PDB file of C-alpha atoms in Angstrom:
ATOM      1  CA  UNK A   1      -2.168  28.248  14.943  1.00 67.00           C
ATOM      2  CA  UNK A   2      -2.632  25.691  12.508  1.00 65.00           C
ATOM      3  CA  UNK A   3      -3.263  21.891  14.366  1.00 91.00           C
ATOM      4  CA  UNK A   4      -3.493  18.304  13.529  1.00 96.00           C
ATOM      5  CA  UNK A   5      -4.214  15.691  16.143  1.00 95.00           C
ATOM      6  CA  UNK A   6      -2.935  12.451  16.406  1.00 96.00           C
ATOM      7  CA  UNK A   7      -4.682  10.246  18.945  1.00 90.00           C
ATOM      8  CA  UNK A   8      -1.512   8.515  20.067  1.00 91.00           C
ATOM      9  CA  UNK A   9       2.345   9.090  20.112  1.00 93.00           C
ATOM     10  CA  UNK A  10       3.001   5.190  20.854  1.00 96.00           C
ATOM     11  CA  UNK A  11       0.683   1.881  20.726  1.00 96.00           C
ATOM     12  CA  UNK A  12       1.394  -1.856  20.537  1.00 97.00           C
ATOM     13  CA  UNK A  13      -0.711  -3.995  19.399  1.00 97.00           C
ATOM     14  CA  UNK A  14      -0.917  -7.881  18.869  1.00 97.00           C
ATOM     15  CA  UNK A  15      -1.138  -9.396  15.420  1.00 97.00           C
ATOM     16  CA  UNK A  16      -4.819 -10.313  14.092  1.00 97.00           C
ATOM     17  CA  UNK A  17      -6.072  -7.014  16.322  1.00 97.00           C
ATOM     18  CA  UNK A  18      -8.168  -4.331  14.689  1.00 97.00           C
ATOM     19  CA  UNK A  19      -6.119  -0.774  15.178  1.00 97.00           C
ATOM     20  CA  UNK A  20      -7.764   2.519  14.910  1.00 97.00           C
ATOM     21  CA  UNK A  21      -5.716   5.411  14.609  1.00 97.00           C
ATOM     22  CA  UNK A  22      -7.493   9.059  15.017  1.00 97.00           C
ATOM     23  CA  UNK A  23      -6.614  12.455  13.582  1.00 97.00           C
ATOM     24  CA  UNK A  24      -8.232  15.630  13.770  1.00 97.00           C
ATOM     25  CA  UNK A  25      -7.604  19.159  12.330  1.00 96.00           C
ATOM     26  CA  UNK A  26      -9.304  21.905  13.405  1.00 94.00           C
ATOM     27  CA  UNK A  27      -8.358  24.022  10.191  1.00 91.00           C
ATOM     28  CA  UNK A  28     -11.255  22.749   8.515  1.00 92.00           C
ATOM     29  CA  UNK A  29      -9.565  22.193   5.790  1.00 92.00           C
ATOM     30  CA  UNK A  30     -11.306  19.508   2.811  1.00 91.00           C
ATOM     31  CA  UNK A  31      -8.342  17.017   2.280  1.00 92.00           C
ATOM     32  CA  UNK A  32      -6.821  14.828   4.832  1.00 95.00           C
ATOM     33  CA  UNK A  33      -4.112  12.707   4.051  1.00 96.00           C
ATOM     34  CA  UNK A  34      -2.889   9.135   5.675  1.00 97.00           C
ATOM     35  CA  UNK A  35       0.859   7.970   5.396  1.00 97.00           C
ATOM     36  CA  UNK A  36       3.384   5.819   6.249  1.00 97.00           C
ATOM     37  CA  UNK A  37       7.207   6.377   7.377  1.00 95.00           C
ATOM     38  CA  UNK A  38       9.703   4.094   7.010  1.00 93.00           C
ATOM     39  CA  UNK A  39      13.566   3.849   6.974  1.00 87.00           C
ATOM     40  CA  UNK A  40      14.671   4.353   3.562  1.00 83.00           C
ATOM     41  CA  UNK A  41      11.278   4.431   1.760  1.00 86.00           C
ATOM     42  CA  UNK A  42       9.967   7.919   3.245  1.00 87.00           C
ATOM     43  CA  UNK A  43       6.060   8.912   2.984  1.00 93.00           C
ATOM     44  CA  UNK A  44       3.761   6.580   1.051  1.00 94.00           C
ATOM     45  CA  UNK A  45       0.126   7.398   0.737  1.00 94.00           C
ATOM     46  CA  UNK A  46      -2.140   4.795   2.169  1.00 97.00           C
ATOM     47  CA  UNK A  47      -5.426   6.821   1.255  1.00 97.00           C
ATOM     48  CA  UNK A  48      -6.814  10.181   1.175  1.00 94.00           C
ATOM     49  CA  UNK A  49     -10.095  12.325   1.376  1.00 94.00           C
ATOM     50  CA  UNK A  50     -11.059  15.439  -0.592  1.00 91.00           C
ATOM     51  CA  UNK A  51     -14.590  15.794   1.371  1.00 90.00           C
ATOM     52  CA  UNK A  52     -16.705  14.171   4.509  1.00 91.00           C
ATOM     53  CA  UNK A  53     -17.420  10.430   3.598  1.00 87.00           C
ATOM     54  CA  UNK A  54     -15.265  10.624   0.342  1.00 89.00           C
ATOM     55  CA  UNK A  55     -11.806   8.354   0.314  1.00 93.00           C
ATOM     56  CA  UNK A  56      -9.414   7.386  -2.058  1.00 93.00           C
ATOM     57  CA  UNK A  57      -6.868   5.303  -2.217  1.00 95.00           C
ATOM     58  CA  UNK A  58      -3.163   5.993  -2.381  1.00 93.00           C
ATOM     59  CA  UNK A  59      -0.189   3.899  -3.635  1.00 91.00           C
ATOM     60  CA  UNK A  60      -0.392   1.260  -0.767  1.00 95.00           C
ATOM     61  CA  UNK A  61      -3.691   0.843   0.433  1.00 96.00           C
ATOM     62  CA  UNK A  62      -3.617  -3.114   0.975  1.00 96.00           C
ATOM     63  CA  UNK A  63      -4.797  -4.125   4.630  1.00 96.00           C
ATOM     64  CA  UNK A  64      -5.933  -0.571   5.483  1.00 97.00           C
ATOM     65  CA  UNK A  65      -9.439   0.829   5.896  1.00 97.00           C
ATOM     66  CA  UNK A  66     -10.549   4.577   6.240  1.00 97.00           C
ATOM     67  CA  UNK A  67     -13.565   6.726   7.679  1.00 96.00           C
ATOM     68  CA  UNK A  68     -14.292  10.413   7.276  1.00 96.00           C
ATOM     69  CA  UNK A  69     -17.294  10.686   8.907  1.00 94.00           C
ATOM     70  CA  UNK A  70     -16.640  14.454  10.010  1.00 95.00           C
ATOM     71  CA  UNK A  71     -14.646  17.003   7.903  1.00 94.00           C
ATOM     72  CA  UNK A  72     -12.215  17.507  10.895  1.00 96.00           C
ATOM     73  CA  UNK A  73     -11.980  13.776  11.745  1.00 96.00           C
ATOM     74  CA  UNK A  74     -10.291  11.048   9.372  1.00 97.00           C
ATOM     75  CA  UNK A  75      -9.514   7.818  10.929  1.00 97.00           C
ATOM     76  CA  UNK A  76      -6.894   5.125   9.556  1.00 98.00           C
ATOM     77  CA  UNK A  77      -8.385   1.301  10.469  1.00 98.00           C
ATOM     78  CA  UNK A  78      -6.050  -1.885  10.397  1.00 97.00           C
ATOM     79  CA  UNK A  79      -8.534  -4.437   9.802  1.00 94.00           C
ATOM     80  CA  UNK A  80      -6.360  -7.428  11.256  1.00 97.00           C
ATOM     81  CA  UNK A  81      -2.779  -5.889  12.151  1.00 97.00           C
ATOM     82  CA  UNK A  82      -0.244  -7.954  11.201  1.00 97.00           C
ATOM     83  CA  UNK A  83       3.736  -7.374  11.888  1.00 97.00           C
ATOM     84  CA  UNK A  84       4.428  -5.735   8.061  1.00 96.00           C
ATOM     85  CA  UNK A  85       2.220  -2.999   9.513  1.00 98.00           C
ATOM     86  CA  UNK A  86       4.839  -1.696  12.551  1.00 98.00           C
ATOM     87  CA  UNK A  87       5.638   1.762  11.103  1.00 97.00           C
ATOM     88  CA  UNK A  88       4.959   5.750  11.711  1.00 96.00           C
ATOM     89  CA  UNK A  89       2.051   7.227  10.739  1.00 98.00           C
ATOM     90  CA  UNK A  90       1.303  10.406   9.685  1.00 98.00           C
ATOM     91  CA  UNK A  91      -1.957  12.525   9.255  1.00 97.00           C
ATOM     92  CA  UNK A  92      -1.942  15.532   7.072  1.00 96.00           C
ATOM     93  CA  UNK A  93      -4.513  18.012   5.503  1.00 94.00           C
ATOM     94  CA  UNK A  94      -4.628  20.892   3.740  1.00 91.00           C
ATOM     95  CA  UNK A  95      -6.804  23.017   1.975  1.00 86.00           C
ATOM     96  CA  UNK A  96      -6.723  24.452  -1.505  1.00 76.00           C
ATOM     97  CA  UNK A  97      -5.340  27.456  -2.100  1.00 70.00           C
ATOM     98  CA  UNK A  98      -3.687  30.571  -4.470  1.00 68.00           C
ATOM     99  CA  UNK A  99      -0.090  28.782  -4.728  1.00 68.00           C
ATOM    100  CA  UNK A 100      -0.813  25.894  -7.031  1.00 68.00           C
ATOM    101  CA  UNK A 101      -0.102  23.537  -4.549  1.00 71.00           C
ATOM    102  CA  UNK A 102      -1.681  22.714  -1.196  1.00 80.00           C
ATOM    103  CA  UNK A 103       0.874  22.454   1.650  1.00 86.00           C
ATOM    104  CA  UNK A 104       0.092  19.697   3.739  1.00 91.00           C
ATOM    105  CA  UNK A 105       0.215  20.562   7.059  1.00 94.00           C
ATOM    106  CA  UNK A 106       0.922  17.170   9.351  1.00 96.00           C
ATOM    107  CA  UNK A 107       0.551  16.025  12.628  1.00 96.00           C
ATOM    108  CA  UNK A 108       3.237  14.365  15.255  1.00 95.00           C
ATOM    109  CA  UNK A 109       2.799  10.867  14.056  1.00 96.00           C
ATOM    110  CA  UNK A 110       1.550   7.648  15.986  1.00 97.00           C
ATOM    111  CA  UNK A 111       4.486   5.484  16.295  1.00 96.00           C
ATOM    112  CA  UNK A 112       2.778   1.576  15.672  1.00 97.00           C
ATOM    113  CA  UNK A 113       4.071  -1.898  16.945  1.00 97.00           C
ATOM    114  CA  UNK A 114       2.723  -5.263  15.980  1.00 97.00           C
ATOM    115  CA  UNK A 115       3.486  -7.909  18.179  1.00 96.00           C
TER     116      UNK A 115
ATOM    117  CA  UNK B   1      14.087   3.120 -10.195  1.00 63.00           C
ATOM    118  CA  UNK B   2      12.248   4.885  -7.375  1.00 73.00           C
ATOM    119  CA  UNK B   3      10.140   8.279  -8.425  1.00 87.00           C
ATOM    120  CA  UNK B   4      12.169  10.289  -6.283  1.00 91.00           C
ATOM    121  CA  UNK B   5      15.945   9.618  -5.046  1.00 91.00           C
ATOM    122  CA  UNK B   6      17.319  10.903  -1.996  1.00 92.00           C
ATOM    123  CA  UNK B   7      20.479  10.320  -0.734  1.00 82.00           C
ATOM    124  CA  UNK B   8      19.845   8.894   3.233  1.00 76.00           C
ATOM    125  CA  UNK B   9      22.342  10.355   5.156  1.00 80.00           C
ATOM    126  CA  UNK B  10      22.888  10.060   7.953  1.00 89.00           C
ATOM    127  CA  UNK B  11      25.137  13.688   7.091  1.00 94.00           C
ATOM    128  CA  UNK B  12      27.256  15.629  10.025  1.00 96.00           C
ATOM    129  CA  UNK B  13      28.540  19.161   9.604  1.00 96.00           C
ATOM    130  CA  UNK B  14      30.680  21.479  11.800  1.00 97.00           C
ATOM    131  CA  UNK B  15      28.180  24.636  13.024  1.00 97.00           C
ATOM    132  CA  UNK B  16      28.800  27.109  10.544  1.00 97.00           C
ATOM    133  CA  UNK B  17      29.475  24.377   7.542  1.00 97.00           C
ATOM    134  CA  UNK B  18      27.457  25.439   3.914  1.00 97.00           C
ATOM    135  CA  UNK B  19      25.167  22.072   3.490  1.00 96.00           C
ATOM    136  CA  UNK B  20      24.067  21.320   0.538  1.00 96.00           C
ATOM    137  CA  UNK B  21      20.974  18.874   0.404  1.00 96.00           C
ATOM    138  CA  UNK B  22      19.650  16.987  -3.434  1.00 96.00           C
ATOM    139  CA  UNK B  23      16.974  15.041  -4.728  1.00 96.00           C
ATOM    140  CA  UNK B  24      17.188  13.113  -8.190  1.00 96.00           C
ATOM    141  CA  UNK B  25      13.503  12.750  -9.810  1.00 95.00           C
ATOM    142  CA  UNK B  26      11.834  10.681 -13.342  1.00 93.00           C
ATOM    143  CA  UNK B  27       8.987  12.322 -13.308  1.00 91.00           C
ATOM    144  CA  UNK B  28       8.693  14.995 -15.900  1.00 91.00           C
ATOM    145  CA  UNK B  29       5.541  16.319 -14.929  1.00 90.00           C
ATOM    146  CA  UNK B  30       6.313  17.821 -11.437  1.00 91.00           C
ATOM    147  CA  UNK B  31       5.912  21.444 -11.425  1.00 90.00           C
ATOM    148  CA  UNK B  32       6.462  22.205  -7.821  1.00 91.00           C
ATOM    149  CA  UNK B  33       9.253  21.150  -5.583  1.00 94.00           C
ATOM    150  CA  UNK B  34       9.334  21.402  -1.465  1.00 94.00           C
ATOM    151  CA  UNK B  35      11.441  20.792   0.870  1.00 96.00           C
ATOM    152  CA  UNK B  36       9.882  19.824   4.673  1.00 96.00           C
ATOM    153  CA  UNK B  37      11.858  19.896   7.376  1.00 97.00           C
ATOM    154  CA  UNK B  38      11.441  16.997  10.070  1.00 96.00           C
ATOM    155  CA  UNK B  39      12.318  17.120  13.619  1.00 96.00           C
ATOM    156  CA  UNK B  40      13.010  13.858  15.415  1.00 91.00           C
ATOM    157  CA  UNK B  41       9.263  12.899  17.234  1.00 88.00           C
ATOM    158  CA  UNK B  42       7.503  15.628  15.181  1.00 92.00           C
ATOM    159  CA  UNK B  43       5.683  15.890  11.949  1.00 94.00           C
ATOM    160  CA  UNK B  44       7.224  17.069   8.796  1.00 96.00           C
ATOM    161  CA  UNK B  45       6.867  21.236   8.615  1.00 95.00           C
ATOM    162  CA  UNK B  46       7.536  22.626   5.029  1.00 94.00           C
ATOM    163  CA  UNK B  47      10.635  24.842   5.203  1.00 96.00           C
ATOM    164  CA  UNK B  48      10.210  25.783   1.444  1.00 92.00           C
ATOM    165  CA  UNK B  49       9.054  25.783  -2.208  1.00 90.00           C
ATOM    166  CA  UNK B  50       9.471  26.372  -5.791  1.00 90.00           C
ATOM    167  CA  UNK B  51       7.688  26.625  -8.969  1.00 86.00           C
ATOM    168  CA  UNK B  52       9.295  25.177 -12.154  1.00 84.00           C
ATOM    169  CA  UNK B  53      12.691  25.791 -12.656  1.00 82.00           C
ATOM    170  CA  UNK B  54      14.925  28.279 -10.976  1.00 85.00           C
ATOM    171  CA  UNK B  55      16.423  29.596  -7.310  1.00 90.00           C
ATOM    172  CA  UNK B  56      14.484  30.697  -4.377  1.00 93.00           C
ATOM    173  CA  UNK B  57      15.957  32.300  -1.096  1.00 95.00           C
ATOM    174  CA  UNK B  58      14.267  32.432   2.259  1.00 94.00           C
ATOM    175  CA  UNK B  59      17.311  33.538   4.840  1.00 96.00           C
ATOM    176  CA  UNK B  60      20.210  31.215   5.357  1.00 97.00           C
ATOM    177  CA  UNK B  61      17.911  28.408   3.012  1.00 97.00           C
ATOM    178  CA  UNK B  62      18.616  28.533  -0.744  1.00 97.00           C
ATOM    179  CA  UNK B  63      16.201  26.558  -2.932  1.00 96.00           C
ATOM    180  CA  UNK B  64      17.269  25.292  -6.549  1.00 96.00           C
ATOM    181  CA  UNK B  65      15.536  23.644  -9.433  1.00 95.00           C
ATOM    182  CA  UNK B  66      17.087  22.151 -12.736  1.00 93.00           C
ATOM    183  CA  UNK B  67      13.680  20.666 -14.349  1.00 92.00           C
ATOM    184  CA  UNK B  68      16.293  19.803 -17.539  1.00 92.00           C
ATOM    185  CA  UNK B  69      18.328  17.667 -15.377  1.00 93.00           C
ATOM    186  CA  UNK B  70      15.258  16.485 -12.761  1.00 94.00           C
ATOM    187  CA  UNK B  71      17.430  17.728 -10.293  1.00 94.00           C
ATOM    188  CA  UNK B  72      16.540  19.841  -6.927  1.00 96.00           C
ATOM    189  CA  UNK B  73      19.095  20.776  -4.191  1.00 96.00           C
ATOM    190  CA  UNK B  74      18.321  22.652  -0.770  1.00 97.00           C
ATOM    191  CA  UNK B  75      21.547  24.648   0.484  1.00 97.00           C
ATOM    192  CA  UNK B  76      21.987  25.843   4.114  1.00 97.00           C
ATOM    193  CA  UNK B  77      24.670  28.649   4.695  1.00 97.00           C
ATOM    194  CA  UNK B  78      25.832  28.847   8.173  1.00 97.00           C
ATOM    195  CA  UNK B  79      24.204  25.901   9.525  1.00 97.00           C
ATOM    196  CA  UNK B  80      23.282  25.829  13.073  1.00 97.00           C
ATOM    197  CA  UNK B  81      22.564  23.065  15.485  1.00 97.00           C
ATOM    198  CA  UNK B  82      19.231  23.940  15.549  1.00 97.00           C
ATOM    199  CA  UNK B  83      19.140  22.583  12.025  1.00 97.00           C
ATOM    200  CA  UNK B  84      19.699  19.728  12.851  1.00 97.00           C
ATOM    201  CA  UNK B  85      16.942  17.273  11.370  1.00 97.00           C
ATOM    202  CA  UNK B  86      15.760  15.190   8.591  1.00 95.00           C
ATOM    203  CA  UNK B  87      14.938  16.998   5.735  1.00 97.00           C
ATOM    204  CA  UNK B  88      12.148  15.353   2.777  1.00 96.00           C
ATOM    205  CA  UNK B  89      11.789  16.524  -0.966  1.00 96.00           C
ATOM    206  CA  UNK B  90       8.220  16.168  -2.402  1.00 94.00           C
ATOM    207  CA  UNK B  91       7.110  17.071  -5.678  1.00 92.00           C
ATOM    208  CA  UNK B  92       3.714  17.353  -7.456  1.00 89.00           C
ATOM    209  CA  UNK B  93       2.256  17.616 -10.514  1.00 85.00           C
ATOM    210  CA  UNK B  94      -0.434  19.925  -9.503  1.00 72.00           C
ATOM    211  CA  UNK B  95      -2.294  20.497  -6.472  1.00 64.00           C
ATOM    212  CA  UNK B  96      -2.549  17.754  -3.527  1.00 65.00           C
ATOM    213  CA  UNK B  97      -0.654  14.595  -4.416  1.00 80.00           C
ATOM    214  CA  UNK B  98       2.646  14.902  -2.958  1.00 88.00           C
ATOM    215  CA  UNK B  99       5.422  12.344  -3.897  1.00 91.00           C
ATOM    216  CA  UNK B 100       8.286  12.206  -1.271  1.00 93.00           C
ATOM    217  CA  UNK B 101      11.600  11.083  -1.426  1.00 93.00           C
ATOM    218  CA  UNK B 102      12.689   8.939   2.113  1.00 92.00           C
ATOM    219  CA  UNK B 103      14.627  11.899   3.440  1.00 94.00           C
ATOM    220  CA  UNK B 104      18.367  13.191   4.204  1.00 95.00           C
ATOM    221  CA  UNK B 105      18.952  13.418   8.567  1.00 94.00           C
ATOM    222  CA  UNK B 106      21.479  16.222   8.993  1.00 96.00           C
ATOM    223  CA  UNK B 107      23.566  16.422  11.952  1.00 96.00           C
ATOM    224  CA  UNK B 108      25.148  20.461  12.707  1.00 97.00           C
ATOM    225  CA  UNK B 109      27.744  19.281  15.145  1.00 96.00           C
ATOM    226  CA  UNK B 110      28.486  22.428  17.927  1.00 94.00           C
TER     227      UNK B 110
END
């Protein structure tokens, strides 16, 4: 059965802190995906990776940071959280395929609070 | 105007109700249109998707595309409680790059 981790459901954190927020898929898939969730704006793309140590960045990548050290890992980094930054995020990856498309498949979100 | 245009919600239906879900898009290059389904605490799951224009079935779910009028709609026949969630359009151009829209939350009142 197809999996992505999130390493947290919940987590507060304090503004000026440095947040790291883990995923891992273990359908070793090549892209992994980082977004946001919020009320009325739906998912934006904060960056993305097609292969180990490759990133790009998505349509709001101000104040973020990533790391794909490992093809299942891809980490999201908040280099000094600030309030603007309390949101859901998602993980997602996928892997290319016959359809024309690659469905993302996404993990259970980490809820974040900045204090 | 935003890419893609969803209409919020918050919708409630009697169990057993047709519901008929829509996105509005601008961007004349999307080729493929899919509709995730998103439970409340859980990540989106995609429930369905189409190529170009046209209809798709897949049970009670009916998929529809009108690429002339950049318009997609998602109908549910017989909706059930368990249907109950939010449900997201996304579109691409081609392969990964998914844009969303922010999302209709459905209510299927017992």
């Amino acid at each position: 059965d197809v999996k992505v981790t999130q390493s947290s459901r919940y987590l507060v954190k304090r503004t000026g802190e440095k947040v790291f927020l883990e995923c891992v898929q273990d359908m070793d898939h090549e892209n992994m995906f980082w977004y946001r969730q919020d009320p009325g704006l739906g998912l934006r793309l904060i960056y993305f990776s097609y292969d180990v140590k490759m990133k790009e960045k998505g349509d709001i990548p101000e104040g973020y940071s990533v790391s794909r050290e490992k093809k299942e890992r891809f980490s999201l980094i908040l280099e000094s959280a600030s309030t603007n930054q309390t949101s859901m995020y998602l993980c997602a990856s996928s892997q290319e395929g016959d359809r024309g498309f690659d469905e993302q498949f996404f993990g259970p979100g980490t809820r974040l609070t900045v204090l | 105007q935003k890419e893609v245009e969803q209409d919020p919600g918050p919708l409630s239906v009697p169990e057993g109700a047709i519901v008929s879900l829509n996105c509005t898009y601008s961007n004349s290059a999307f080729q493929y249109f899919m509709w995730y389904r998103q439970y409340s605490r859980k990540g989106p799951e995609l429930l369905m998707y189409t190529y170009s224009s046209g209809n798709k079935e897949d049970g009670r779910f009916t998929a529809q595309v009108d690429k002339s009028s950049k318009y997609i709609s998602l109908f549910i026949r017989d909706s059930q409680p368990s249907d109950s969630a939010t449900y997201l359009c996304a579109m691409s151009a081609y392969g990964q790059n998914f844009v969303f829209g922010p999302g209709t939350r459905l209510s299927v009142l017992p």
